[in-house]
């Protein structure tokens, strides 16, 4: 959701440089007065739900680093691992071109096989190859982790679009 909020803000920033029609002006007003604030509110609700679950009496304004949010993490009943990729992850599924010695030939098929609402990381290891596909990661597929040889190969991805259900669509062009 934070990526979607950043994307909306970037669109607004780009539009202000080409604001030469009433249609662009209306779109900028919509982004600035409705879409960006609504997305920000939803992001706050997601964070509250992640921290406090369905105990809505504990929900409040999002905390920031000024409030000690990045400090000990003791405010949450859930574990807060340090940033970065957790060590010791083992692949649940493997993706490779050609299908030899792996579970799937496309990243999307591996995502489709991931469990719904998982509380632990579901690791999809992507072997070296060029993958040109749009990958849809539904909201119900939680904790999906993509691993591959990022540090040795080229990896390009971008959010392609987000549909009305909130599912993110990624356009991948990987050389892993």
mmCIF file with all atom_site columns, C-alpha atoms in Angstrom:
data_model
loop_
_atom_site.group_PDB
_atom_site.id
_atom_site.type_symbol
_atom_site.label_atom_id
_atom_site.label_alt_id
_atom_site.label_comp_id
_atom_site.label_asym_id
_atom_site.label_entity_id
_atom_site.label_seq_id
_atom_site.pdbx_PDB_ins_code
_atom_site.Cartn_x
_atom_site.Cartn_y
_atom_site.Cartn_z
_atom_site.occupancy
_atom_site.B_iso_or_equiv
_atom_site.pdbx_formal_charge
_atom_site.auth_seq_id
_atom_site.auth_comp_id
_atom_site.auth_asym_id
_atom_site.auth_atom_id
_atom_site.pdbx_PDB_model_num
ATOM 1   C CA . UNK A 1 1   ? 0.000   0.000   0.000   1.00 0.00 ? 1   UNK A CA 1
ATOM 2   C CA . UNK A 1 2   ? 2.879   2.339   0.712   1.00 0.00 ? 2   UNK A CA 1
ATOM 3   C CA . UNK A 1 3   ? 4.154   1.671   -2.814  1.00 0.00 ? 3   UNK A CA 1
ATOM 4   C CA . UNK A 1 4   ? 0.737   2.598   -4.218  1.00 0.00 ? 4   UNK A CA 1
ATOM 5   C CA . UNK A 1 5   ? 0.756   5.798   -2.171  1.00 0.00 ? 5   UNK A CA 1
ATOM 6   C CA . UNK A 1 6   ? 4.222   6.650   -3.467  1.00 0.00 ? 6   UNK A CA 1
ATOM 7   C CA . UNK A 1 7   ? 3.077   5.938   -7.022  1.00 0.00 ? 7   UNK A CA 1
ATOM 8   C CA . UNK A 1 8   ? 0.058   8.237   -6.632  1.00 0.00 ? 8   UNK A CA 1
ATOM 9   C CA . UNK A 1 9   ? 2.231   11.021  -5.257  1.00 0.00 ? 9   UNK A CA 1
ATOM 10  C CA . UNK A 1 10  ? 4.714   10.551  -8.117  1.00 0.00 ? 10  UNK A CA 1
ATOM 11  C CA . UNK A 1 11  ? 1.860   10.777  -10.644 1.00 0.00 ? 11  UNK A CA 1
ATOM 12  C CA . UNK A 1 12  ? 0.652   13.990  -9.009  1.00 0.00 ? 12  UNK A CA 1
ATOM 13  C CA . UNK A 1 13  ? 4.193   15.367  -9.109  1.00 0.00 ? 13  UNK A CA 1
ATOM 14  C CA . UNK A 1 14  ? 4.550   14.486  -12.786 1.00 0.00 ? 14  UNK A CA 1
ATOM 15  C CA . UNK A 1 15  ? 1.190   15.976  -13.718 1.00 0.00 ? 15  UNK A CA 1
ATOM 16  C CA . UNK A 1 16  ? 2.012   19.336  -12.178 1.00 0.00 ? 16  UNK A CA 1
ATOM 17  C CA . UNK A 1 17  ? 4.693   19.766  -14.854 1.00 0.00 ? 17  UNK A CA 1
ATOM 18  C CA . UNK A 1 18  ? 2.186   19.310  -17.711 1.00 0.00 ? 18  UNK A CA 1
ATOM 19  C CA . UNK A 1 19  ? -0.817  21.065  -16.174 1.00 0.00 ? 19  UNK A CA 1
ATOM 20  C CA . UNK A 1 20  ? -2.036  22.759  -19.348 1.00 0.00 ? 20  UNK A CA 1
ATOM 21  C CA . UNK A 1 21  ? -5.646  21.582  -19.573 1.00 0.00 ? 21  UNK A CA 1
ATOM 22  C CA . UNK A 1 22  ? -8.724  21.486  -17.376 1.00 0.00 ? 22  UNK A CA 1
ATOM 23  C CA . UNK A 1 23  ? -8.760  17.683  -17.540 1.00 0.00 ? 23  UNK A CA 1
ATOM 24  C CA . UNK A 1 24  ? -5.242  17.481  -16.077 1.00 0.00 ? 24  UNK A CA 1
ATOM 25  C CA . UNK A 1 25  ? -6.250  20.050  -13.450 1.00 0.00 ? 25  UNK A CA 1
ATOM 26  C CA . UNK A 1 26  ? -9.256  17.945  -12.445 1.00 0.00 ? 26  UNK A CA 1
ATOM 27  C CA . UNK A 1 27  ? -7.103  14.822  -12.191 1.00 0.00 ? 27  UNK A CA 1
ATOM 28  C CA . UNK A 1 28  ? -4.553  16.645  -10.033 1.00 0.00 ? 28  UNK A CA 1
ATOM 29  C CA . UNK A 1 29  ? -7.334  17.913  -7.754  1.00 0.00 ? 29  UNK A CA 1
ATOM 30  C CA . UNK A 1 30  ? -8.733  14.377  -7.460  1.00 0.00 ? 30  UNK A CA 1
ATOM 31  C CA . UNK A 1 31  ? -5.316  12.935  -6.606  1.00 0.00 ? 31  UNK A CA 1
ATOM 32  C CA . UNK A 1 32  ? -4.498  15.687  -4.108  1.00 0.00 ? 32  UNK A CA 1
ATOM 33  C CA . UNK A 1 33  ? -7.850  16.001  -2.356  1.00 0.00 ? 33  UNK A CA 1
ATOM 34  C CA . UNK A 1 34  ? -9.222  12.456  -2.440  1.00 0.00 ? 34  UNK A CA 1
ATOM 35  C CA . UNK A 1 35  ? -7.030  9.611   -3.639  1.00 0.00 ? 35  UNK A CA 1
ATOM 36  C CA . UNK A 1 36  ? -3.758  10.371  -1.825  1.00 0.00 ? 36  UNK A CA 1
ATOM 37  C CA . UNK A 1 37  ? -5.428  11.160  1.550   1.00 0.00 ? 37  UNK A CA 1
ATOM 38  C CA . UNK A 1 38  ? -7.663  8.079   1.255   1.00 0.00 ? 38  UNK A CA 1
ATOM 39  C CA . UNK A 1 39  ? -4.678  5.858   0.477   1.00 0.00 ? 39  UNK A CA 1
ATOM 40  C CA . UNK A 1 40  ? -2.817  7.356   3.419   1.00 0.00 ? 40  UNK A CA 1
ATOM 41  C CA . UNK A 1 41  ? -5.753  6.556   5.711   1.00 0.00 ? 41  UNK A CA 1
ATOM 42  C CA . UNK A 1 42  ? -5.937  2.991   4.408   1.00 0.00 ? 42  UNK A CA 1
ATOM 43  C CA . UNK A 1 43  ? -2.200  2.558   4.971   1.00 0.00 ? 43  UNK A CA 1
ATOM 44  C CA . UNK A 1 44  ? -2.668  3.741   8.566   1.00 0.00 ? 44  UNK A CA 1
ATOM 45  C CA . UNK A 1 45  ? -5.481  1.229   9.045   1.00 0.00 ? 45  UNK A CA 1
ATOM 46  C CA . UNK A 1 46  ? -3.346  -1.580  7.617   1.00 0.00 ? 46  UNK A CA 1
ATOM 47  C CA . UNK A 1 47  ? -0.511  -0.729  10.012  1.00 0.00 ? 47  UNK A CA 1
ATOM 48  C CA . UNK A 1 48  ? -2.922  -0.618  12.962  1.00 0.00 ? 48  UNK A CA 1
ATOM 49  C CA . UNK A 1 49  ? -4.430  -3.957  11.970  1.00 0.00 ? 49  UNK A CA 1
ATOM 50  C CA . UNK A 1 50  ? -0.984  -5.492  11.599  1.00 0.00 ? 50  UNK A CA 1
ATOM 51  C CA . UNK A 1 51  ? 0.096   -4.215  15.026  1.00 0.00 ? 51  UNK A CA 1
ATOM 52  C CA . UNK A 1 52  ? -3.103  -4.583  17.067  1.00 0.00 ? 52  UNK A CA 1
ATOM 53  C CA . UNK A 1 53  ? -5.222  -7.019  15.055  1.00 0.00 ? 53  UNK A CA 1
ATOM 54  C CA . UNK A 1 54  ? -8.967  -6.629  15.494  1.00 0.00 ? 54  UNK A CA 1
ATOM 55  C CA . UNK A 1 55  ? -8.592  -4.813  18.833  1.00 0.00 ? 55  UNK A CA 1
ATOM 56  C CA . UNK A 1 56  ? -9.770  -1.551  17.282  1.00 0.00 ? 56  UNK A CA 1
ATOM 57  C CA . UNK A 1 57  ? -9.878  0.216   20.661  1.00 0.00 ? 57  UNK A CA 1
ATOM 58  C CA . UNK A 1 58  ? -6.062  0.281   20.504  1.00 0.00 ? 58  UNK A CA 1
ATOM 59  C CA . UNK A 1 59  ? -5.929  1.740   17.002  1.00 0.00 ? 59  UNK A CA 1
ATOM 60  C CA . UNK A 1 60  ? -4.652  5.281   16.654  1.00 0.00 ? 60  UNK A CA 1
ATOM 61  C CA . UNK A 1 61  ? -2.731  7.641   14.450  1.00 0.00 ? 61  UNK A CA 1
ATOM 62  C CA . UNK A 1 62  ? 0.280   6.049   12.772  1.00 0.00 ? 62  UNK A CA 1
ATOM 63  C CA . UNK A 1 63  ? 3.427   6.248   14.856  1.00 0.00 ? 63  UNK A CA 1
ATOM 64  C CA . UNK A 1 64  ? 6.647   7.512   13.322  1.00 0.00 ? 64  UNK A CA 1
ATOM 65  C CA . UNK A 1 65  ? 10.307  7.336   14.208  1.00 0.00 ? 65  UNK A CA 1
ATOM 66  C CA . UNK A 1 66  ? 9.731   10.498  16.268  1.00 0.00 ? 66  UNK A CA 1
ATOM 67  C CA . UNK A 1 67  ? 7.423   8.434   18.463  1.00 0.00 ? 67  UNK A CA 1
ATOM 68  C CA . UNK A 1 68  ? 9.989   5.651   18.773  1.00 0.00 ? 68  UNK A CA 1
ATOM 69  C CA . UNK A 1 69  ? 8.281   3.498   16.152  1.00 0.00 ? 69  UNK A CA 1
ATOM 70  C CA . UNK A 1 70  ? 11.620  2.222   14.822  1.00 0.00 ? 70  UNK A CA 1
ATOM 71  C CA . UNK A 1 71  ? 13.023  1.765   18.309  1.00 0.00 ? 71  UNK A CA 1
ATOM 72  C CA . UNK A 1 72  ? 12.553  -1.418  20.252  1.00 0.00 ? 72  UNK A CA 1
ATOM 73  C CA . UNK A 1 73  ? 9.301   -2.453  18.611  1.00 0.00 ? 73  UNK A CA 1
ATOM 74  C CA . UNK A 1 74  ? 7.979   -3.350  22.061  1.00 0.00 ? 74  UNK A CA 1
ATOM 75  C CA . UNK A 1 75  ? 4.653   -1.643  21.302  1.00 0.00 ? 75  UNK A CA 1
ATOM 76  C CA . UNK A 1 76  ? 3.591   -4.628  19.227  1.00 0.00 ? 76  UNK A CA 1
ATOM 77  C CA . UNK A 1 77  ? 2.531   -8.041  20.382  1.00 0.00 ? 77  UNK A CA 1
ATOM 78  C CA . UNK A 1 78  ? 3.816   -9.450  17.101  1.00 0.00 ? 78  UNK A CA 1
ATOM 79  C CA . UNK A 1 79  ? 7.466   -10.044 16.404  1.00 0.00 ? 79  UNK A CA 1
ATOM 80  C CA . UNK A 1 80  ? 9.261   -7.258  14.570  1.00 0.00 ? 80  UNK A CA 1
ATOM 81  C CA . UNK A 1 81  ? 12.330  -8.666  12.821  1.00 0.00 ? 81  UNK A CA 1
ATOM 82  C CA . UNK A 1 82  ? 15.096  -6.269  11.825  1.00 0.00 ? 82  UNK A CA 1
ATOM 83  C CA . UNK A 1 83  ? 15.030  -4.930  8.273   1.00 0.00 ? 83  UNK A CA 1
ATOM 84  C CA . UNK A 1 84  ? 16.349  -6.840  5.310   1.00 0.00 ? 84  UNK A CA 1
ATOM 85  C CA . UNK A 1 85  ? 15.800  -10.361 4.078   1.00 0.00 ? 85  UNK A CA 1
ATOM 86  C CA . UNK A 1 86  ? 15.591  -12.878 6.925   1.00 0.00 ? 86  UNK A CA 1
ATOM 87  C CA . UNK A 1 87  ? 18.432  -15.376 6.904   1.00 0.00 ? 87  UNK A CA 1
ATOM 88  C CA . UNK A 1 88  ? 17.927  -19.100 6.523   1.00 0.00 ? 88  UNK A CA 1
ATOM 89  C CA . UNK A 1 89  ? 14.922  -18.947 4.222   1.00 0.00 ? 89  UNK A CA 1
ATOM 90  C CA . UNK A 1 90  ? 14.326  -22.192 2.350   1.00 0.00 ? 90  UNK A CA 1
ATOM 91  C CA . UNK A 1 91  ? 12.487  -22.245 -0.957  1.00 0.00 ? 91  UNK A CA 1
ATOM 92  C CA . UNK A 1 92  ? 8.944   -23.580 -0.859  1.00 0.00 ? 92  UNK A CA 1
ATOM 93  C CA . UNK A 1 93  ? 8.751   -23.471 -4.669  1.00 0.00 ? 93  UNK A CA 1
ATOM 94  C CA . UNK A 1 94  ? 11.284  -22.986 -7.440  1.00 0.00 ? 94  UNK A CA 1
ATOM 95  C CA . UNK A 1 95  ? 10.741  -21.230 -10.773 1.00 0.00 ? 95  UNK A CA 1
ATOM 96  C CA . UNK A 1 96  ? 12.973  -21.754 -13.808 1.00 0.00 ? 96  UNK A CA 1
ATOM 97  C CA . UNK A 1 97  ? 12.810  -21.427 -17.558 1.00 0.00 ? 97  UNK A CA 1
ATOM 98  C CA . UNK A 1 98  ? 12.398  -24.745 -19.311 1.00 0.00 ? 98  UNK A CA 1
ATOM 99  C CA . UNK A 1 99  ? 10.873  -26.453 -16.296 1.00 0.00 ? 99  UNK A CA 1
ATOM 100 C CA . UNK A 1 100 ? 13.785  -28.834 -15.682 1.00 0.00 ? 100 UNK A CA 1
ATOM 101 C CA . UNK A 1 101 ? 14.415  -29.367 -11.979 1.00 0.00 ? 101 UNK A CA 1
ATOM 102 C CA . UNK A 1 102 ? 11.894  -26.848 -10.724 1.00 0.00 ? 102 UNK A CA 1
ATOM 103 C CA . UNK A 1 103 ? 8.246   -26.596 -9.735  1.00 0.00 ? 103 UNK A CA 1
ATOM 104 C CA . UNK A 1 104 ? 7.012   -23.957 -12.188 1.00 0.00 ? 104 UNK A CA 1
ATOM 105 C CA . UNK A 1 105 ? 8.089   -22.169 -15.371 1.00 0.00 ? 105 UNK A CA 1
ATOM 106 C CA . UNK A 1 106 ? 6.418   -18.849 -14.540 1.00 0.00 ? 106 UNK A CA 1
ATOM 107 C CA . UNK A 1 107 ? 6.445   -16.655 -11.463 1.00 0.00 ? 107 UNK A CA 1
ATOM 108 C CA . UNK A 1 108 ? 2.661   -16.202 -11.701 1.00 0.00 ? 108 UNK A CA 1
ATOM 109 C CA . UNK A 1 109 ? 2.018   -19.946 -11.458 1.00 0.00 ? 109 UNK A CA 1
ATOM 110 C CA . UNK A 1 110 ? 4.193   -20.091 -8.344  1.00 0.00 ? 110 UNK A CA 1
ATOM 111 C CA . UNK A 1 111 ? 2.309   -17.145 -6.809  1.00 0.00 ? 111 UNK A CA 1
ATOM 112 C CA . UNK A 1 112 ? -0.994  -18.889 -7.587  1.00 0.00 ? 112 UNK A CA 1
ATOM 113 C CA . UNK A 1 113 ? 0.250   -21.944 -5.667  1.00 0.00 ? 113 UNK A CA 1
ATOM 114 C CA . UNK A 1 114 ? 1.148   -19.891 -2.574  1.00 0.00 ? 114 UNK A CA 1
ATOM 115 C CA . UNK A 1 115 ? -1.156  -20.383 0.422   1.00 0.00 ? 115 UNK A CA 1
ATOM 116 C CA . UNK A 1 116 ? -3.766  -17.793 1.365   1.00 0.00 ? 116 UNK A CA 1
ATOM 117 C CA . UNK A 1 117 ? -3.201  -15.626 4.460   1.00 0.00 ? 117 UNK A CA 1
ATOM 118 C CA . UNK A 1 118 ? 0.052   -17.286 5.483   1.00 0.00 ? 118 UNK A CA 1
ATOM 119 C CA . UNK A 1 119 ? 1.584   -16.143 8.775   1.00 0.00 ? 119 UNK A CA 1
ATOM 120 C CA . UNK A 1 120 ? 5.047   -17.313 7.782   1.00 0.00 ? 120 UNK A CA 1
ATOM 121 C CA . UNK A 1 121 ? 7.131   -16.472 4.708   1.00 0.00 ? 121 UNK A CA 1
ATOM 122 C CA . UNK A 1 122 ? 6.317   -18.479 1.588   1.00 0.00 ? 122 UNK A CA 1
ATOM 123 C CA . UNK A 1 123 ? 9.541   -18.420 -0.397  1.00 0.00 ? 123 UNK A CA 1
ATOM 124 C CA . UNK A 1 124 ? 9.596   -18.598 -4.197  1.00 0.00 ? 124 UNK A CA 1
ATOM 125 C CA . UNK A 1 125 ? 13.133  -19.040 -5.500  1.00 0.00 ? 125 UNK A CA 1
ATOM 126 C CA . UNK A 1 126 ? 13.575  -17.794 -9.074  1.00 0.00 ? 126 UNK A CA 1
ATOM 127 C CA . UNK A 1 127 ? 16.472  -19.363 -10.951 1.00 0.00 ? 127 UNK A CA 1
ATOM 128 C CA . UNK A 1 128 ? 18.552  -17.560 -13.581 1.00 0.00 ? 128 UNK A CA 1
ATOM 129 C CA . UNK A 1 129 ? 16.705  -16.708 -16.769 1.00 0.00 ? 129 UNK A CA 1
ATOM 130 C CA . UNK A 1 130 ? 14.727  -13.981 -18.484 1.00 0.00 ? 130 UNK A CA 1
ATOM 131 C CA . UNK A 1 131 ? 11.137  -13.769 -17.212 1.00 0.00 ? 131 UNK A CA 1
ATOM 132 C CA . UNK A 1 132 ? 8.873   -11.375 -19.079 1.00 0.00 ? 132 UNK A CA 1
ATOM 133 C CA . UNK A 1 133 ? 5.457   -11.564 -17.487 1.00 0.00 ? 133 UNK A CA 1
ATOM 134 C CA . UNK A 1 134 ? 2.927   -9.629  -15.501 1.00 0.00 ? 134 UNK A CA 1
ATOM 135 C CA . UNK A 1 135 ? 2.608   -11.075 -12.027 1.00 0.00 ? 135 UNK A CA 1
ATOM 136 C CA . UNK A 1 136 ? -0.530  -10.511 -9.971  1.00 0.00 ? 136 UNK A CA 1
ATOM 137 C CA . UNK A 1 137 ? -0.106  -10.891 -6.217  1.00 0.00 ? 137 UNK A CA 1
ATOM 138 C CA . UNK A 1 138 ? -3.593  -10.875 -4.642  1.00 0.00 ? 138 UNK A CA 1
ATOM 139 C CA . UNK A 1 139 ? -4.077  -9.307  -1.217  1.00 0.00 ? 139 UNK A CA 1
ATOM 140 C CA . UNK A 1 140 ? -4.904  -12.729 0.215   1.00 0.00 ? 140 UNK A CA 1
ATOM 141 C CA . UNK A 1 141 ? -1.409  -14.001 -0.602  1.00 0.00 ? 141 UNK A CA 1
ATOM 142 C CA . UNK A 1 142 ? 0.445   -12.698 2.431   1.00 0.00 ? 142 UNK A CA 1
ATOM 143 C CA . UNK A 1 143 ? 4.153   -13.087 3.151   1.00 0.00 ? 143 UNK A CA 1
ATOM 144 C CA . UNK A 1 144 ? 5.166   -14.113 -0.365  1.00 0.00 ? 144 UNK A CA 1
ATOM 145 C CA . UNK A 1 145 ? 8.943   -13.748 -0.719  1.00 0.00 ? 145 UNK A CA 1
ATOM 146 C CA . UNK A 1 146 ? 10.803  -13.727 -4.051  1.00 0.00 ? 146 UNK A CA 1
ATOM 147 C CA . UNK A 1 147 ? 14.434  -14.836 -3.885  1.00 0.00 ? 147 UNK A CA 1
ATOM 148 C CA . UNK A 1 148 ? 16.965  -15.017 -6.665  1.00 0.00 ? 148 UNK A CA 1
ATOM 149 C CA . UNK A 1 149 ? 20.430  -13.922 -7.728  1.00 0.00 ? 149 UNK A CA 1
ATOM 150 C CA . UNK A 1 150 ? 19.747  -10.190 -7.557  1.00 0.00 ? 150 UNK A CA 1
ATOM 151 C CA . UNK A 1 151 ? 23.263  -9.205  -6.624  1.00 0.00 ? 151 UNK A CA 1
ATOM 152 C CA . UNK A 1 152 ? 24.788  -10.925 -9.653  1.00 0.00 ? 152 UNK A CA 1
ATOM 153 C CA . UNK A 1 153 ? 22.222  -10.329 -12.366 1.00 0.00 ? 153 UNK A CA 1
ATOM 154 C CA . UNK A 1 154 ? 19.910  -7.621  -13.648 1.00 0.00 ? 154 UNK A CA 1
ATOM 155 C CA . UNK A 1 155 ? 16.510  -7.366  -12.021 1.00 0.00 ? 155 UNK A CA 1
ATOM 156 C CA . UNK A 1 156 ? 13.930  -4.861  -13.234 1.00 0.00 ? 156 UNK A CA 1
ATOM 157 C CA . UNK A 1 157 ? 10.401  -4.670  -11.920 1.00 0.00 ? 157 UNK A CA 1
ATOM 158 C CA . UNK A 1 158 ? 7.737   -2.038  -11.519 1.00 0.00 ? 158 UNK A CA 1
ATOM 159 C CA . UNK A 1 159 ? 4.177   -1.830  -10.319 1.00 0.00 ? 159 UNK A CA 1
ATOM 160 C CA . UNK A 1 160 ? 2.133   -2.079  -13.483 1.00 0.00 ? 160 UNK A CA 1
ATOM 161 C CA . UNK A 1 161 ? -1.288  -1.267  -12.066 1.00 0.00 ? 161 UNK A CA 1
ATOM 162 C CA . UNK A 1 162 ? -3.511  -1.810  -9.086  1.00 0.00 ? 162 UNK A CA 1
ATOM 163 C CA . UNK A 1 163 ? -7.068  -2.953  -9.685  1.00 0.00 ? 163 UNK A CA 1
ATOM 164 C CA . UNK A 1 164 ? -10.247 -2.074  -7.800  1.00 0.00 ? 164 UNK A CA 1
ATOM 165 C CA . UNK A 1 165 ? -9.822  -5.049  -5.472  1.00 0.00 ? 165 UNK A CA 1
ATOM 166 C CA . UNK A 1 166 ? -6.422  -3.739  -4.407  1.00 0.00 ? 166 UNK A CA 1
ATOM 167 C CA . UNK A 1 167 ? -4.445  -6.543  -6.011  1.00 0.00 ? 167 UNK A CA 1
ATOM 168 C CA . UNK A 1 168 ? -1.039  -5.435  -7.185  1.00 0.00 ? 168 UNK A CA 1
ATOM 169 C CA . UNK A 1 169 ? 0.040   -6.246  -10.709 1.00 0.00 ? 169 UNK A CA 1
ATOM 170 C CA . UNK A 1 170 ? 3.770   -6.349  -11.271 1.00 0.00 ? 170 UNK A CA 1
ATOM 171 C CA . UNK A 1 171 ? 5.419   -6.288  -14.637 1.00 0.00 ? 171 UNK A CA 1
ATOM 172 C CA . UNK A 1 172 ? 8.593   -8.297  -14.408 1.00 0.00 ? 172 UNK A CA 1
ATOM 173 C CA . UNK A 1 173 ? 11.533  -8.442  -16.702 1.00 0.00 ? 173 UNK A CA 1
ATOM 174 C CA . UNK A 1 174 ? 14.140  -10.393 -14.855 1.00 0.00 ? 174 UNK A CA 1
ATOM 175 C CA . UNK A 1 175 ? 17.467  -11.722 -15.815 1.00 0.00 ? 175 UNK A CA 1
ATOM 176 C CA . UNK A 1 176 ? 18.226  -13.765 -12.734 1.00 0.00 ? 176 UNK A CA 1
#
